[in-house]
Coordinates of C-alpha atoms in Angstrom, one line a residue:
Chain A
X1 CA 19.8 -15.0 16.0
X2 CA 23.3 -16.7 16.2
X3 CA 24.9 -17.2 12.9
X4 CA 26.4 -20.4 13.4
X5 CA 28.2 -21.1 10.1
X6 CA 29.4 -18.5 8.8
X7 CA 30.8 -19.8 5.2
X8 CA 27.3 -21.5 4.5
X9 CA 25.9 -18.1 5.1
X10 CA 28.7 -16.4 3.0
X11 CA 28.1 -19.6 0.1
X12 CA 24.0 -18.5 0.6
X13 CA 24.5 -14.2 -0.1
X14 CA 27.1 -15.3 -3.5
X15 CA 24.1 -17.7 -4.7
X16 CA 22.2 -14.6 -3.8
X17 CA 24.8 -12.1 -5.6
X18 CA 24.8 -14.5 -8.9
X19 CA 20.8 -14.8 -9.1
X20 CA 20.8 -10.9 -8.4
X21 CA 22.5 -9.8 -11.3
X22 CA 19.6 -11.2 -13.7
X23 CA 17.6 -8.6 -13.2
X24 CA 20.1 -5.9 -11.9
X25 CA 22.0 -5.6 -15.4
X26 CA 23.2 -2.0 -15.8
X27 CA 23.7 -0.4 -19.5
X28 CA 26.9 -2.7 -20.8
X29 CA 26.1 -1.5 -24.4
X30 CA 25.1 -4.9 -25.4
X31 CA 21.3 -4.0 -25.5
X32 CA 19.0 -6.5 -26.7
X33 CA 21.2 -9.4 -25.3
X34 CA 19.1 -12.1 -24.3
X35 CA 19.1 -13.3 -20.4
X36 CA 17.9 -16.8 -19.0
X37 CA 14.0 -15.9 -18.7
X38 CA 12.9 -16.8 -15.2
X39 CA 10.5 -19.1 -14.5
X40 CA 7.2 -18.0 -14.0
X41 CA 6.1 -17.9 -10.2
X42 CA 2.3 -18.2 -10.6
X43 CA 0.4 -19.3 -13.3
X44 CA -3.5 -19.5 -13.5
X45 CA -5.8 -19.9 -16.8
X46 CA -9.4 -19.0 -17.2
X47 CA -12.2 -18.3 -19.7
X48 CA -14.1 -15.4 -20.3
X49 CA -16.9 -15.0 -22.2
X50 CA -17.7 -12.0 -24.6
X51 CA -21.0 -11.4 -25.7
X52 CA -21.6 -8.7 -28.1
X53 CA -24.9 -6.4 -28.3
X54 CA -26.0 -6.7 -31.9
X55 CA -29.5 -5.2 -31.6
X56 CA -31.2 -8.0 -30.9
X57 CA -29.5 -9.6 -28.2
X58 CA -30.0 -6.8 -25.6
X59 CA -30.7 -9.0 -22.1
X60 CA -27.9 -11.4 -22.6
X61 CA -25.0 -8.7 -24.5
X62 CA -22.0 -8.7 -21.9
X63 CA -20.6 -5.6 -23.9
X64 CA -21.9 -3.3 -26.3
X65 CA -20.3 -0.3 -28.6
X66 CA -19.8 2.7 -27.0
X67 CA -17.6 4.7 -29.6
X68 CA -17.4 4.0 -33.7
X69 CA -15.9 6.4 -36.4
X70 CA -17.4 9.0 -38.0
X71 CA -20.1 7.1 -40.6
X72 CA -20.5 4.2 -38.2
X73 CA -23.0 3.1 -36.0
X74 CA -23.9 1.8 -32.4
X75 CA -25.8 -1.4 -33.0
X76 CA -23.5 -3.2 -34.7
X77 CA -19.8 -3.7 -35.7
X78 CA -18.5 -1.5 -38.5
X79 CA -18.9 -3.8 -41.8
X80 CA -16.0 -1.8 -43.6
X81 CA -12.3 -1.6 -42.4
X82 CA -12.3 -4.8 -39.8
X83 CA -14.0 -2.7 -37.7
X84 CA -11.5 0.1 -37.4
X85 CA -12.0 2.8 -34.6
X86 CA -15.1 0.7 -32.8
X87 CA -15.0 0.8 -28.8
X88 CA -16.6 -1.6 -26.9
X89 CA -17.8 -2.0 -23.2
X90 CA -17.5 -4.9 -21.6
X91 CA -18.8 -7.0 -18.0
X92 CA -17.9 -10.9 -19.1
X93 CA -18.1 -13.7 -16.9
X94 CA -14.5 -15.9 -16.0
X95 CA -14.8 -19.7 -16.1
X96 CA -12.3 -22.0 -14.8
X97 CA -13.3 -23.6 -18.1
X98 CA -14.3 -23.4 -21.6
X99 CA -18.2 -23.5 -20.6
X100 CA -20.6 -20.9 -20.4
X101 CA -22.9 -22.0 -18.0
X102 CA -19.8 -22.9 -15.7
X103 CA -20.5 -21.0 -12.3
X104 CA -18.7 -17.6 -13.1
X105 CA -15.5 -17.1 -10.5
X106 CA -15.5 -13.4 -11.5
X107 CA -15.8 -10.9 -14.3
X108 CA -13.6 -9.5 -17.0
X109 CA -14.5 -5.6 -17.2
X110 CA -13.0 -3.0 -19.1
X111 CA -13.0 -2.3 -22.7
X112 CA -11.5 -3.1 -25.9
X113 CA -11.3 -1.2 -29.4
X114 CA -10.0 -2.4 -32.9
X115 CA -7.1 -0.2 -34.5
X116 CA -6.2 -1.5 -37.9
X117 CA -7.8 -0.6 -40.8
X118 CA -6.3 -4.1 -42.9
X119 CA -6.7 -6.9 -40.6
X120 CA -8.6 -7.5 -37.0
X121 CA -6.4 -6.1 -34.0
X122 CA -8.0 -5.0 -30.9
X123 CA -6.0 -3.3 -28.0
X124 CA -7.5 -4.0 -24.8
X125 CA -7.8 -2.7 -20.9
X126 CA -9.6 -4.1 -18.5
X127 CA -9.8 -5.8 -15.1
X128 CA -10.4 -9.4 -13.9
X129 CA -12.5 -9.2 -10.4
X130 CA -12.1 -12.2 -9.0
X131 CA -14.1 -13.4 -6.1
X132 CA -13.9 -17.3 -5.4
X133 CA -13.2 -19.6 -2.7
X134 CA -9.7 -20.0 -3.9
X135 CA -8.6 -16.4 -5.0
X136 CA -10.1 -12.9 -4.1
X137 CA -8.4 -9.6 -5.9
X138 CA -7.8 -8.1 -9.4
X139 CA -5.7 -8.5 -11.9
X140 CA -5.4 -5.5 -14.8
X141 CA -4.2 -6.2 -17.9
X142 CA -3.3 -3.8 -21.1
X143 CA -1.6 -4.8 -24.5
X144 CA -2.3 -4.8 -28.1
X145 CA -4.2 -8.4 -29.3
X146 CA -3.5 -9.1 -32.5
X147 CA -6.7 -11.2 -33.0
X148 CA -6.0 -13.6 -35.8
X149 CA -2.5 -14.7 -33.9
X150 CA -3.3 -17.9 -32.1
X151 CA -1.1 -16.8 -29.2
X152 CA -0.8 -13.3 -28.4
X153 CA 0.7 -11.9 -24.9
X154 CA -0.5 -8.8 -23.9
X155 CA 0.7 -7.2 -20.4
X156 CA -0.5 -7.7 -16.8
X157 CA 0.3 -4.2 -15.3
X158 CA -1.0 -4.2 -11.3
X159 CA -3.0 -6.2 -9.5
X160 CA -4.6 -6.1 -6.2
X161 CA -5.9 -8.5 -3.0
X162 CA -4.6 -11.7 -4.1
X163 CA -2.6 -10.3 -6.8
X164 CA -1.3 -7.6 -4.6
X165 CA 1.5 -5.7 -7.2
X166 CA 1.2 -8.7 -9.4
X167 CA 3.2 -8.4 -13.1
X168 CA 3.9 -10.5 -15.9
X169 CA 1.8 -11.5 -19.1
X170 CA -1.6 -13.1 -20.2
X171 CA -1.3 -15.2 -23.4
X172 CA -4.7 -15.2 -24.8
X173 CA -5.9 -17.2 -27.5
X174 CA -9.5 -17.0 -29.3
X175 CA -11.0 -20.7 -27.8
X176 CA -14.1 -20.5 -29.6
X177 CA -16.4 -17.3 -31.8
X178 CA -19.5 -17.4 -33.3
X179 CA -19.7 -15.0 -36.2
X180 CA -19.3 -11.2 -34.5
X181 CA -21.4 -12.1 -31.8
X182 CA -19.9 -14.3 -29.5
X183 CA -16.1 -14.9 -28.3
X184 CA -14.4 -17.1 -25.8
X185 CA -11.0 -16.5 -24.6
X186 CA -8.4 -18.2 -23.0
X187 CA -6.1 -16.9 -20.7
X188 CA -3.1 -18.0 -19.9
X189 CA -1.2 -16.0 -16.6
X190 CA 1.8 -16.1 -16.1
X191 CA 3.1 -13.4 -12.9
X192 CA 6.4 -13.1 -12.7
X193 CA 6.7 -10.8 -9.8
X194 CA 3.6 -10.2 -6.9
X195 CA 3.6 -10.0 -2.8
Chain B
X1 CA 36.1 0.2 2.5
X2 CA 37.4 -2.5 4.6
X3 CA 35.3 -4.8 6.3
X4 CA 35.9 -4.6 10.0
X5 CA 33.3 -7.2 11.5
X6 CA 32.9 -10.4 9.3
X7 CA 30.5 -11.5 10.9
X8 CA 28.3 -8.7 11.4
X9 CA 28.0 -7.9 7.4
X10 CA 27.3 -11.8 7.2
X11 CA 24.6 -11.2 9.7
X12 CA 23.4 -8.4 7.9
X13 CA 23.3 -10.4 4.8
X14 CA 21.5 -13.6 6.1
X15 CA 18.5 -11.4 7.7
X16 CA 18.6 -9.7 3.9
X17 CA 18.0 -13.0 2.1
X18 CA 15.4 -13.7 4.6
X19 CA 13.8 -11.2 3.6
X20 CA 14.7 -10.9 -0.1
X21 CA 12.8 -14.1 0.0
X22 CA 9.3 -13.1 0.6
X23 CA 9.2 -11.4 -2.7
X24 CA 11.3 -14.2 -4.4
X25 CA 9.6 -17.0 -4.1
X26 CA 9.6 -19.3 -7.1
X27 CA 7.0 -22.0 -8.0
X28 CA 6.7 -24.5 -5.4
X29 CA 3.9 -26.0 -5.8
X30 CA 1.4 -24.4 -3.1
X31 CA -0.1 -21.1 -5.3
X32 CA -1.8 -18.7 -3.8
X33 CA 0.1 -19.1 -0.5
X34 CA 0.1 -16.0 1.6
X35 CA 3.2 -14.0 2.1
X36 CA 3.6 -11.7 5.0
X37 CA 2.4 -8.3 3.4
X38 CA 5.2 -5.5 2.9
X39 CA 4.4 -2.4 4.6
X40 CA 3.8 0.2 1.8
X41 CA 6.6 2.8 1.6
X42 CA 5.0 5.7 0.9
X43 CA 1.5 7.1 1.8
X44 CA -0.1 9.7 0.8
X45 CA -3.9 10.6 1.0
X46 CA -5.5 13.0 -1.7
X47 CA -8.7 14.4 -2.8
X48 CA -10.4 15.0 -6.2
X49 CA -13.8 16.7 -7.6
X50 CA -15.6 15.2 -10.7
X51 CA -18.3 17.7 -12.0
X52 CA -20.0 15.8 -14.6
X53 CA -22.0 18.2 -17.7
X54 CA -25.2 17.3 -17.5
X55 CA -26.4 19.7 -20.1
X56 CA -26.6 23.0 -18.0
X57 CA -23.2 23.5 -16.3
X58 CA -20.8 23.8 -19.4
X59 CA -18.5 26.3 -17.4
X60 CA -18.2 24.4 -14.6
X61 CA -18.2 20.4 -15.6
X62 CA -15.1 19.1 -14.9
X63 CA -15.7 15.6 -17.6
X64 CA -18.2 15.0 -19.9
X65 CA -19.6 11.8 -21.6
X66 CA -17.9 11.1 -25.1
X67 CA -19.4 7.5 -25.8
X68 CA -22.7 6.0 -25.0
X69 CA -24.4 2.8 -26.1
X70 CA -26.9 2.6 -28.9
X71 CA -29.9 4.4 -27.9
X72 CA -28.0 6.8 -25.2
X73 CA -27.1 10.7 -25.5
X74 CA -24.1 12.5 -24.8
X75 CA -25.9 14.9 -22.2
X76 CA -27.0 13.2 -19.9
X77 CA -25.7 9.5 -18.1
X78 CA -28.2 6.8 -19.3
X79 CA -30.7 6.5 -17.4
X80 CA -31.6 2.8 -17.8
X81 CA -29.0 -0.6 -16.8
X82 CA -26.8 1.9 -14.2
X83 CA -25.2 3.9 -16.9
X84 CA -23.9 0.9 -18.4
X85 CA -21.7 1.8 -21.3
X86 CA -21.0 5.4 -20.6
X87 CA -17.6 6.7 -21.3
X88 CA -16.2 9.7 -19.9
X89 CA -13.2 12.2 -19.9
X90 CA -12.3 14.1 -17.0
X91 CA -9.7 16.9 -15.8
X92 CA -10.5 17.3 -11.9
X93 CA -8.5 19.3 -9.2
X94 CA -7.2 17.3 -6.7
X95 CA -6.7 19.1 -3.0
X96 CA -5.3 17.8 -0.1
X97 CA -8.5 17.9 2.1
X98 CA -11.9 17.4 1.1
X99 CA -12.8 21.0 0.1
X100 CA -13.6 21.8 -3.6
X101 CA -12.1 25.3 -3.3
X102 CA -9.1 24.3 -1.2
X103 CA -6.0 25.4 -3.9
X104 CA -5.2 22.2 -6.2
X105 CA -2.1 21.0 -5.9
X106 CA -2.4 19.1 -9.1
X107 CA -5.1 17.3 -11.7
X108 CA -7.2 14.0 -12.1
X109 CA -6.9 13.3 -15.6
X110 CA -8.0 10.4 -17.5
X111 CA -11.2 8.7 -18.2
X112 CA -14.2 6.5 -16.6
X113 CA -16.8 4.2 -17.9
X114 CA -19.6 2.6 -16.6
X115 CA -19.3 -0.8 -17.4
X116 CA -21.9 -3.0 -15.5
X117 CA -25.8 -3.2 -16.2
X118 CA -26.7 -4.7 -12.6
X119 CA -25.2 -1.9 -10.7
X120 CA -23.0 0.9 -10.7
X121 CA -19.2 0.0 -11.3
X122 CA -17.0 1.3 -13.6
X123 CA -13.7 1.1 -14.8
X124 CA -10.9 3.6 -14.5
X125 CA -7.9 4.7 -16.7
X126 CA -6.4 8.3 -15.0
X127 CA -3.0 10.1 -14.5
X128 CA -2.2 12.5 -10.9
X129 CA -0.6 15.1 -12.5
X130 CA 1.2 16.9 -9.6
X131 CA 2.7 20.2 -9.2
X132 CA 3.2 21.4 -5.8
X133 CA 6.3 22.7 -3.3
X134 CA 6.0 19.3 -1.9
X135 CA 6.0 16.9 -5.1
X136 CA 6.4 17.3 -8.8
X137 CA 5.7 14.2 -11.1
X138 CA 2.8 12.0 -12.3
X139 CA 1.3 9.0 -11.0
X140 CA -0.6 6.5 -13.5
X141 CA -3.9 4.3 -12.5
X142 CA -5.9 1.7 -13.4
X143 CA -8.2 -0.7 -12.5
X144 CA -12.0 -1.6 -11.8
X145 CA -13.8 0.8 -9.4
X146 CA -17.3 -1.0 -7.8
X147 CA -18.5 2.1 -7.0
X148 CA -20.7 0.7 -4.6
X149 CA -18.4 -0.7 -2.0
X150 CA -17.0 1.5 0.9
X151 CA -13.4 0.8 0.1
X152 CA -12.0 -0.5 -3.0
X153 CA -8.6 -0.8 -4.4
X154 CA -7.1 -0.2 -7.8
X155 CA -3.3 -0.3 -9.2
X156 CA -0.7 1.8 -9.3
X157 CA 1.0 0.8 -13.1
X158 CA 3.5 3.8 -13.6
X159 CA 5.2 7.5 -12.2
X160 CA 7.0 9.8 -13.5
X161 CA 9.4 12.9 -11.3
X162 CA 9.3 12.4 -8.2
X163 CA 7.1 9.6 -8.3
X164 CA 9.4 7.7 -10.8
X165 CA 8.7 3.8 -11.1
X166 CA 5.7 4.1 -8.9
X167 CA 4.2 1.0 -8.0
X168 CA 1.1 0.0 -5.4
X169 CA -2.4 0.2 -4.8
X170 CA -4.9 3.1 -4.4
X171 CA -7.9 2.9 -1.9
X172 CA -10.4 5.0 -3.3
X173 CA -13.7 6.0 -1.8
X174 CA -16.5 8.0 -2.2
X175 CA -16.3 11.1 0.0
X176 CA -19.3 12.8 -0.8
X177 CA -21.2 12.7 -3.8
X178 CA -24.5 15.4 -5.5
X179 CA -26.8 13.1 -7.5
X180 CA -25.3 12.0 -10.8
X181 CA -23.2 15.2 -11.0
X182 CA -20.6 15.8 -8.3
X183 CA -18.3 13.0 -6.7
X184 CA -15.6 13.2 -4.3
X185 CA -13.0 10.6 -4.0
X186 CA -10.8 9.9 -1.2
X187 CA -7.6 8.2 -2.7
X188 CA -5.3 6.8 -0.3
X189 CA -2.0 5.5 -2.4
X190 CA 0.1 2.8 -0.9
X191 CA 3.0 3.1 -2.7
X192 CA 5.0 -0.4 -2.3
X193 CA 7.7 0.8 -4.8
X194 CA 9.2 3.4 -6.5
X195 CA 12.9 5.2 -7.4
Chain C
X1 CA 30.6 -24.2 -5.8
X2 CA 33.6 -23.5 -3.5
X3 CA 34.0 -20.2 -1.9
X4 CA 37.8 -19.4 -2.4
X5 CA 37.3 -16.2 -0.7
X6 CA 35.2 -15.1 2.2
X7 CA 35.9 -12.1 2.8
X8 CA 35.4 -10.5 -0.6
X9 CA 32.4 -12.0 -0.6
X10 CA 30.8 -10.8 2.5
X11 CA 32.3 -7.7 0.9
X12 CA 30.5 -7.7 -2.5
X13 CA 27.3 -8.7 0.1
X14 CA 27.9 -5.5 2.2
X15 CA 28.3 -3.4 -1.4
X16 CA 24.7 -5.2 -2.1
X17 CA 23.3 -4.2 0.7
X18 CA 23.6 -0.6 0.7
X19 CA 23.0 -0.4 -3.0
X20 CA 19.9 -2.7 -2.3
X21 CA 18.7 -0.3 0.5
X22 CA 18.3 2.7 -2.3
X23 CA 14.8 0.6 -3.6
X24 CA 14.0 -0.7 -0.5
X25 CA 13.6 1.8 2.4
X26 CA 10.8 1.5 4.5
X27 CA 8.3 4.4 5.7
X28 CA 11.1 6.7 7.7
X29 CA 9.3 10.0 7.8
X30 CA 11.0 11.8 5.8
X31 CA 8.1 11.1 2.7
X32 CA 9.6 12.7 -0.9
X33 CA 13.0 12.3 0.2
X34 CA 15.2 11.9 -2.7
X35 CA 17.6 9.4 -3.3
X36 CA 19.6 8.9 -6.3
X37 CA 18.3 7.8 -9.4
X38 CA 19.6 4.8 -10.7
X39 CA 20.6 4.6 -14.9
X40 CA 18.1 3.4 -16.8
X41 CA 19.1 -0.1 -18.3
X42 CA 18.1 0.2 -21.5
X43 CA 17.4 3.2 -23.8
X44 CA 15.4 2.9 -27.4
X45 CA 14.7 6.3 -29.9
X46 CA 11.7 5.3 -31.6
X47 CA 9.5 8.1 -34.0
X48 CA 5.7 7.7 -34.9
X49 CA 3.7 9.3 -37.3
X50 CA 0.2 10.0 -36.3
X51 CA -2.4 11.2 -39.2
X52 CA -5.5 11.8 -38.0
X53 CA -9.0 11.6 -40.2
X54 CA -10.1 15.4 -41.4
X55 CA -13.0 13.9 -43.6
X56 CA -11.2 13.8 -46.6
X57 CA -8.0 11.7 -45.8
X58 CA -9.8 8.6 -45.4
X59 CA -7.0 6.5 -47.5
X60 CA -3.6 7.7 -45.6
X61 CA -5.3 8.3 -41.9
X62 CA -3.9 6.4 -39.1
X63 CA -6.3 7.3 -36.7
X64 CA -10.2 8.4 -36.6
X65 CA -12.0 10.1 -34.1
X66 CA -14.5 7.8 -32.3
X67 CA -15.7 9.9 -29.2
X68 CA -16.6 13.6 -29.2
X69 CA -18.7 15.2 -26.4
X70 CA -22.1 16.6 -26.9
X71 CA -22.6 18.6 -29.9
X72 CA -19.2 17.5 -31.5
X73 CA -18.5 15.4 -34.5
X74 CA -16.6 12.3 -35.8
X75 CA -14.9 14.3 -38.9
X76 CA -12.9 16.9 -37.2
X77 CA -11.6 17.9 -33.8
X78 CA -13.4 20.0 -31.5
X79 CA -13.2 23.8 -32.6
X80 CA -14.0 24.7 -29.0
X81 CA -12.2 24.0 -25.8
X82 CA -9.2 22.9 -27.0
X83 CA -10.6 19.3 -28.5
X84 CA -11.5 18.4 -25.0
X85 CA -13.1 15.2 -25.2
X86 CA -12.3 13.7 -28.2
X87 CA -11.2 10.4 -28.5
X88 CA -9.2 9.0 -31.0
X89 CA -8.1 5.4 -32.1
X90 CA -4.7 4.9 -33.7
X91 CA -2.3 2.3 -35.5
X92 CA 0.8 4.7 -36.8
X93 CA 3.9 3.1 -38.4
X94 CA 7.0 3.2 -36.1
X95 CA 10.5 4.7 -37.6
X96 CA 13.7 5.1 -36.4
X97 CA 14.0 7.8 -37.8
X98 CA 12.4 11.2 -38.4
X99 CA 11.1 10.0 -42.2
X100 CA 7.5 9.4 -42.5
X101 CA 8.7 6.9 -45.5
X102 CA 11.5 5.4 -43.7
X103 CA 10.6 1.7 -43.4
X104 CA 8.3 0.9 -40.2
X105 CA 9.8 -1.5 -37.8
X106 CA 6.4 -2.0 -36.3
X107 CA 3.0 0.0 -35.4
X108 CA 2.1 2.0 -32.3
X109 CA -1.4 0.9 -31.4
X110 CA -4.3 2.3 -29.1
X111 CA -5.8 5.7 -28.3
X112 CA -5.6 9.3 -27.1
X113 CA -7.8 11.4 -25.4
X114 CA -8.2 15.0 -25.3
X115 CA -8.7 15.9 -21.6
X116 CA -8.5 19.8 -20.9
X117 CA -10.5 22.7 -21.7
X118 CA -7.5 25.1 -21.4
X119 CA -4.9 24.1 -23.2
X120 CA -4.1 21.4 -25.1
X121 CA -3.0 18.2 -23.3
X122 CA -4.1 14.5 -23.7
X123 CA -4.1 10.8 -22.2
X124 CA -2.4 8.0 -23.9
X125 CA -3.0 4.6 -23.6
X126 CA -0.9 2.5 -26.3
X127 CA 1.5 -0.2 -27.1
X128 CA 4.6 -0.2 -29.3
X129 CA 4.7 -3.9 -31.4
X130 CA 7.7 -4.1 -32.4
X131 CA 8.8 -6.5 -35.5
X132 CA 12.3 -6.0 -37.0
X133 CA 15.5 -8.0 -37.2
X134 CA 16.4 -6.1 -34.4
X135 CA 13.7 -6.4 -31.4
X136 CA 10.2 -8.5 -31.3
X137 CA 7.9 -7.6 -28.7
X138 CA 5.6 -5.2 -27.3
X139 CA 6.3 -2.3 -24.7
X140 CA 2.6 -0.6 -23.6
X141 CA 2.8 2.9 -22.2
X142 CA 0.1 4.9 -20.6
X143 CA -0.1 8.6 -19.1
X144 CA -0.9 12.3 -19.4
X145 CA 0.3 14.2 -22.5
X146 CA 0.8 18.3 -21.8
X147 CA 1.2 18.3 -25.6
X148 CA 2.4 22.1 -25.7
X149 CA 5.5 21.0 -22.9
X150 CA 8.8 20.2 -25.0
X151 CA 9.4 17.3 -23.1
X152 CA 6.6 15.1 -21.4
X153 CA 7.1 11.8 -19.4
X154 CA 4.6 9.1 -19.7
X155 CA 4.8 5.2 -18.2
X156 CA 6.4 2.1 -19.8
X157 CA 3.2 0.1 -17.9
X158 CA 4.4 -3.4 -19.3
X159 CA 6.2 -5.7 -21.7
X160 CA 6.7 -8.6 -23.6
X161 CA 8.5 -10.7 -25.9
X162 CA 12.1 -8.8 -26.1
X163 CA 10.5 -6.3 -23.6
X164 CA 9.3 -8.9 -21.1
X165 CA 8.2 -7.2 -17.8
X166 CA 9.7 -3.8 -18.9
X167 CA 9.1 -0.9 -16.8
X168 CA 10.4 2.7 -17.0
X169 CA 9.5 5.7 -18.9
X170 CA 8.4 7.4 -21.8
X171 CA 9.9 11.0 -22.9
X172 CA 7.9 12.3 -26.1
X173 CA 8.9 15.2 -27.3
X174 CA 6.7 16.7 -31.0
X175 CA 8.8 16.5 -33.4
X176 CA 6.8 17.9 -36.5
X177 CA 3.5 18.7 -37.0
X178 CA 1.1 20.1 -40.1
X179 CA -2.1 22.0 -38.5
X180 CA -4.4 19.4 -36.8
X181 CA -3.7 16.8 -39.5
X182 CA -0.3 15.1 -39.0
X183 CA 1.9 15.1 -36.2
X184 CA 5.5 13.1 -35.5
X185 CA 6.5 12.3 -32.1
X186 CA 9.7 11.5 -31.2
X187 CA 9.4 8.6 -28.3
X188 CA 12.7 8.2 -26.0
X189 CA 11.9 5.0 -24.0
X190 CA 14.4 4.1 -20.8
X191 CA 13.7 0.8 -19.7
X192 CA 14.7 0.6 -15.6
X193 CA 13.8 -2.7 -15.6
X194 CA 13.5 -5.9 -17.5
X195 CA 14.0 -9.6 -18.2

């Protein structure tokens, strides 16, 4: 391949030096100074659905307690504490929108527990398997979800097929609950970085 | 250092910003467009051995369940809805061939659970802690496993050592397996970054 | 943009390039090669103060045992086997310095997991959310814990807010502890990369 002009090419790699430096920022002992936030590169919102086993509800639970404090039990949410120290299970279906009965375009597995004693916080890990027409891969997430926040960012740490080395965040915010039993969420991707 | 050949270091840079751009692509309007696919930089194929306590084999068990559902025991995986709910901890060996009493060259640790009630999948949170000749350092997983499925990949999120800043995928599958108490996992790691 | 001097910048380009080629070397053969390691960006010296439920504690404890293996309990750790297999849920208050009463500039939230039968040694999985006049955000870390070694690495896995897409590592070092009760751990975070 012939380079045939060179100061376009030279005007391209300073362009190239200048966008660089964003990201390539050594220690200048200014720490916490702010740089332009790029834009994301990808963006994708779903639903999923969270339906917890109360008891009752065996056949249609999507997630169930697995682990509770000392005192607590299995078959339902601790009453005292906001829950504090329950671990639940989960296999919810992804919705490209806010309904239920929407043919699922994947599931949301993994597992969430709440960890404060004073107000409802969760801190969640799990996995979006999707497996669509449009998008085939995973996408892991892990963060702390402050649950009463409307919009809380929580991170997206690998991600594979599709989402091959994907990063960035997942804004979720609570789109619907029925008592303890039932919660929607919306997710809001943003990666930042992926192949 | 002088620059002796202009136009060979432009060269140089204009294939590097042909390149550079396959990873930065910004939002242009065609998501999920496919990108020629890096080659990973690192590759490296390892084994480990998951004895699971099932109530008789308490010097040799490897994990052991520490969460169940409602209804479930701690000795033995549930036996109804494909374990679903069952949450265990593990510290395996990991070898470099597929032989249980080849020397380790480092440990599995981390845990599992079983989170889907039509089949076996689970989801996976586990460190490689490494200490060999060959590599010292940790390398950090997550992800969903299908258990089922020949091949399936999870994410890299993390290393430490020599395996600093580790980033990529890890094809895992199931090399041999005893019932519900011995598995053997192939993990082929496809490092795609990393210090 | 006019380019008043081409050759200084094909020779900040060329200066680019071989720095580039540190991250970026493909498969060679030579696998564990070392290459230099590059400053972290960003260093942070954060404390947290972890008291864990004993059964009579209930007001001060930050965290609670919510998984035990078979023939355990929820009130106290393991006697046997070095805790392996407990599972604990925390929210401890973040200082910058070594004083349990110093004011918290924010809460380090998730779990820990007792994973060998040898020794002691654990698996984090937690986030930092920060909340001070000095940095908002959330930094999530996950890894394996040799709790006896001085130092111990673990992985900055994600980011947000002030700590968008952060990535690096996590030395913790214990700084204090009182029996199995209360322990302080001294968190020295570099950040290689961030927005």
């Amino acid at each position: 391949m012939a380079i045939k002009n060179n100061s376009r090419a030279v005007h391209l790699c300073f362009v190239w030096l200048l966008v660089s430096t964003v990201s390539l920022q050594t220690s200048d002992g200014h720490r916490w100074k702010k740089y332009p936030l790029r834009k994301p590169t990808r963006n994708l919102v779903l639903y999923f659905h969270d339906v917890i086993y109360d008891g009752t509800n065996a056949k249609n639970a999507t997630s169930t307690l697995v682990g509770a404090p000392h005192g607590a039990n299995l078959t339902l949410l601790t009453g005292k504490d906001n829950h504090f120290g329950d671990l639940a299970v989960f296999d919810d279906p992804i919705t490209l929108d806010n309904n239920f009965h929407s043919p699922p375009v994947g599931r949301a597995q993994g597992f969430y527990l709440y960890d404060m004693k004073n107000t409802f916080s969760s801190w969640l890990g799990f996995t979006f398997v999707l497996n669509s027409t449009d998008y085939k891969g995973t996408i892991t997430f892990a963060g702390a979800d402050p649950i009463l926040t409307k919009y809380r960012d929580i991170s997206v740490v690998g991600g594979t097929g599709d989402f091959l080395m994907a990063r960035g965040i997942a804004t979720i915010s609570t789109d619907a609950y029925e008592g303890d039993v039932y919660f929607r969420l919306r997710v809001n991707i943003s990666l930042y970085e992926w192949y």
